[in-house]
Amino acid sequence: MSSTLSDTAPRFLADYRPADFTIKTVNLSISLDDICSQVVSVLTLVRQGDGSSALQLNGEQLTLVSLVIDNQALSKAQYELSDTLLTIPPSSLPNRANFVVTITTEINPQENTALEGLFKSGEAFCTQCEAEGFRRISYYLDRPDVMATFTTKVIADKTLYPYLLSNGNKVASGELADNKHFVTWHDPFPKPCYLFALVAGDFDILTDNFTTSSGRDVALEIFVDKGNLAKAKHAMVSLQKSMTWDEETFGLEYDLDIYMIVAVDFFNMGAMENKGLNVFNSKYVLADSQCATDSDYFNIEAVIAHEYFHNWTGNRVTCRDWFQLSLKEGLTVFRDQQFSAQMHSSAVTRIQNVRVLRSQQFAEDAGPMAHPIRPEKVLEMNNFYTLTVYEKGAEVIRMLHTLIGVDKFRQGMDLYFARFDGMAVTCDDFINAMSDASGKDLNQFKLWYSQSGTPVIKAQEYFDAKTQSYTLTLSQHSPVTTNQPAPQALHIPIKIELISEAGESSAYSELLELTQAEQSWTFTGLTAKPTIAMLCDFSAPVKLIFDQDDASLLTVMKKAENSFCRWDAGQKLLMGYIQQLTFNADYDIPNDLVMAINTMLSRDDDRAFIAEQLILPSFDEAASLMVDVNPIALTRAITRLMQTIAKGAEQQLFSCYQACNQASEANHCVANRALKNVCLTYLSHLPEYHYLVTEQYQQASNNADVSQENMTDSLAALSCSAKHNLAGLSEQLQHFEHKWQQTSLVMDKWFALSASVSSDDIFTQLKRLLLHPQFSLKNPNRARSLIGAFAMNNPKYFHCPTGQGYQFLAGQIAKLNSINPQVASRLITPLIQYKSFAPTQQKLMKAELIKLRAIAQLSNDLKEKLDAALRD
Ligand code: 7ML
Ligand code: ZN
């Protein structure tokens, strides 16, 4: 099972060589069966070199039935077979440059719990080939620079699998003996095999259509489990919005006659952009207001957009090799972020992106798996679908956009597609297109692709009253990370705003380009020292060290034009108190803070934005800015700060809660709920408001008028109950479980909540949850909702000094190692960051890592991370 292979070695970017053979066409014929599916693959090959090289095809977990070259069957003596390779020596190959290889293999989808290649999700067959899953379907040159046109015939039982899907357009279908039928698909666009997909099953289908700007009619089809049709509407609207946005923003149209999306319950990742046939984790398709939260709605729209945008950035232009993953992912995340910002509030969207970056990507970049957005060394490719490649990758594209401006960026995109449509290219190719189109020298900028670690920027200011000038000095420093050459100065766009004393903002609003280790800028004609708002819109993914006093932060919060800066100043103020309280639990929080909170609450701002301002920096965000984190002191500090604010701003919080609760304008309901639930979270720290939590749960989840029920409000109330282990909690959890037992995606929420209860009883509860009839480690969403939620959302008990939290996580990872190595590898993240914690925790965490490293059949996924973590 899985990628447990003894003969694997890391691969290096520097070793890239073009393939010795290319594949022009692939003709697949796949007969589906639970335990023995048969795959016949006919490949037309073209030799590239002089004929001296063997043909090496990748293959894993396959049973080879026969191998035929042109019309000649090969005997076992004529080829070599290992666990990972089929090698056909030159002596067994024809002398011509063009020849045909026909390979017949058998696979067992039922036993495929790793969910890579062909597997079963419930009753349906489905595939996941990125990055290297196709080699679990047939022997192939499994690398993204080998692009072929695919024709796929799918054969299966007609009753069990009425729908047989693959990439491209349907070209034939018919009946066969034994109640079987077949459908043949042809995809006219050459593609790497990682974009291959096959789905077979019985579904309900939501259909619609879209007419592209040049008048092409596209059929849109969303396949969902029977009974879920109504829950696919939001996904459909999101798809249509995405198609329109890409036409309007980048002039990019869809290129096939049909676009299909299939929602499945068993899926390792969010979704997959297979040409013409996206496969989605059902979590990112299904929604209605009773079962999905506002953030579920937001995420569905974003993921639908992300996968749709890949059709150009990923599929039409793809990656030369997997080291270039950020070429398609960083760019596509940037595109989906721009899309979301335009569909919603750009300030709130940006704030949420930055929170993810700071709380998770910064930690990754400071941990043992730190890597540049274009990694240089990979053992298991699945380990590099990271926050660094995706989120920091998107930040790098955003910096480019900031540096050259929106119009030049568009010209650069146009040039990129003109040059590389239909090709497999590199990150450098992309930057060169941007440089050529804009005339901007981007050579230093390219360092962002090869340097890991979060750069630290130090800022110093100096005001000279005599000359009425203000000087800002910035210095940059990148940390030294493992296996990296000495860091060099990066090209960093720093957007600033100078707020004059009088308070009309934007006396100066400027884009500074920091390119040296240290640089100064002087601004003149200032009668008094201005207040600076730094890093507007978070113009670069850096840590800023700048001693701005509370008074200046309050000025930025009140007066900066840039809403991101207003939010960020507030966060910095709050973070300061969290840090103080972590060192000294009795620290007296100045009244300024409560006043600032009250001002925020009473301002006539967008309510979604106020909600963001009120949310405290998370445990992870705070931890990523500290060293030797004492997790117990940190959770206590955050709770203390919540309590203090709740007490100080009680009246305002309560009246704001009520105002939001009564607000009726439908188009603001998401913002109202966001702010209302932040207020509830604060108020729940005061016993006299516990009734409010119960009341909200009742209204949102147990309402005589079902149309009034709402998952956002239910979950907000429940998480308050869980956080404070309130008296009503167990009754609420039982009610919720009973109500949603048939709805898998909502049961995931129930498992996540149950795992985040703050109770000394939690380890007994976790054991019971593992034995729950609906729990299964084979279902990735379920595994993540219980195990992941405990490790991420319950820091008090995850880090408890007995080490039980770490033991629980490690125990489940050990089981997942043989079931689903990808899921195991993602869940280990909090443990490998052990070096950022205080000695007590470090020791306990490290002990668990050592135990895991000793597992006999350790997957490459875990091995790579454990070796990195345990290397001194
Ligand atoms: C990112 C994806 C993968 C892995 C989806 C799998 C994808 C690879 C795939 C942003 C939004 C939605 C999903 C993902 C994501 C990790 C994250 N090509 O499309 O990138
Ligand atoms: Zn992607």
GROMACS .gro file of C-alpha atoms in nm, residues 39-45 55 57 64-76 78-79 86 88 92-94 96 99-105 138-139:
model
   39
   39VAL     CA    1  -0.649  -0.052  -1.831
   40VAL     CA    2  -0.536  -0.085  -2.191
   41SER     CA    3  -0.313   0.205  -2.292
   42VAL     CA    4  -0.200   0.260  -2.648
   43LEU     CA    5   0.077   0.519  -2.668
   44THR     CA    6   0.224   0.666  -2.984
   45LEU     CA    7   0.580   0.749  -2.895
   55LEU     CA    8   1.231   0.380  -2.247
   57LEU     CA    9   0.794   0.441  -1.779
   64LEU     CA   10   0.137  -0.570  -1.572
   65VAL     CA   11  -0.065  -0.808  -1.790
   66SER     CA   12   0.098  -0.754  -2.128
   67LEU     CA   13   0.336  -0.529  -2.315
   68VAL     CA   14   0.326  -0.498  -2.692
   69ILE     CA   15   0.548  -0.281  -2.912
   70ASP     CA   16   0.404  -0.211  -3.253
   71ASN     CA   17   0.248  -0.552  -3.306
   72GLN     CA   18   0.504  -0.758  -3.119
   73ALA     CA   19   0.442  -0.887  -2.767
   74LEU     CA   20   0.745  -0.853  -2.542
   75SER     CA   21   0.858  -1.144  -2.327
   76LYS     CA   22   0.962  -1.090  -1.965
   78GLN     CA   23   1.284  -0.814  -2.296
   79TYR     CA   24   1.202  -0.561  -2.024
   86LEU     CA   25   0.911  -0.032  -1.636
   88ILE     CA   26   1.245  -0.124  -2.198
   92SER     CA   27   1.379  -0.420  -2.734
   93LEU     CA   28   1.273  -0.102  -2.915
   94PRO     CA   29   1.224  -0.054  -3.291
   96ARG     CA   30   1.226   0.397  -3.606
   99PHE     CA   31   0.640   0.349  -3.261
  100VAL     CA   32   0.337   0.229  -3.068
  101VAL     CA   33   0.341   0.077  -2.720
  102THR     CA   34   0.035  -0.108  -2.594
  103ILE     CA   35   0.028  -0.176  -2.222
  104THR     CA   36  -0.234  -0.372  -2.033
  105THR     CA   37  -0.243  -0.337  -1.656
  138SER     CA   38  -0.088   0.282  -1.614
  139TYR     CA   39   0.283   0.283  -1.700
   0.00000   0.00000   0.00000
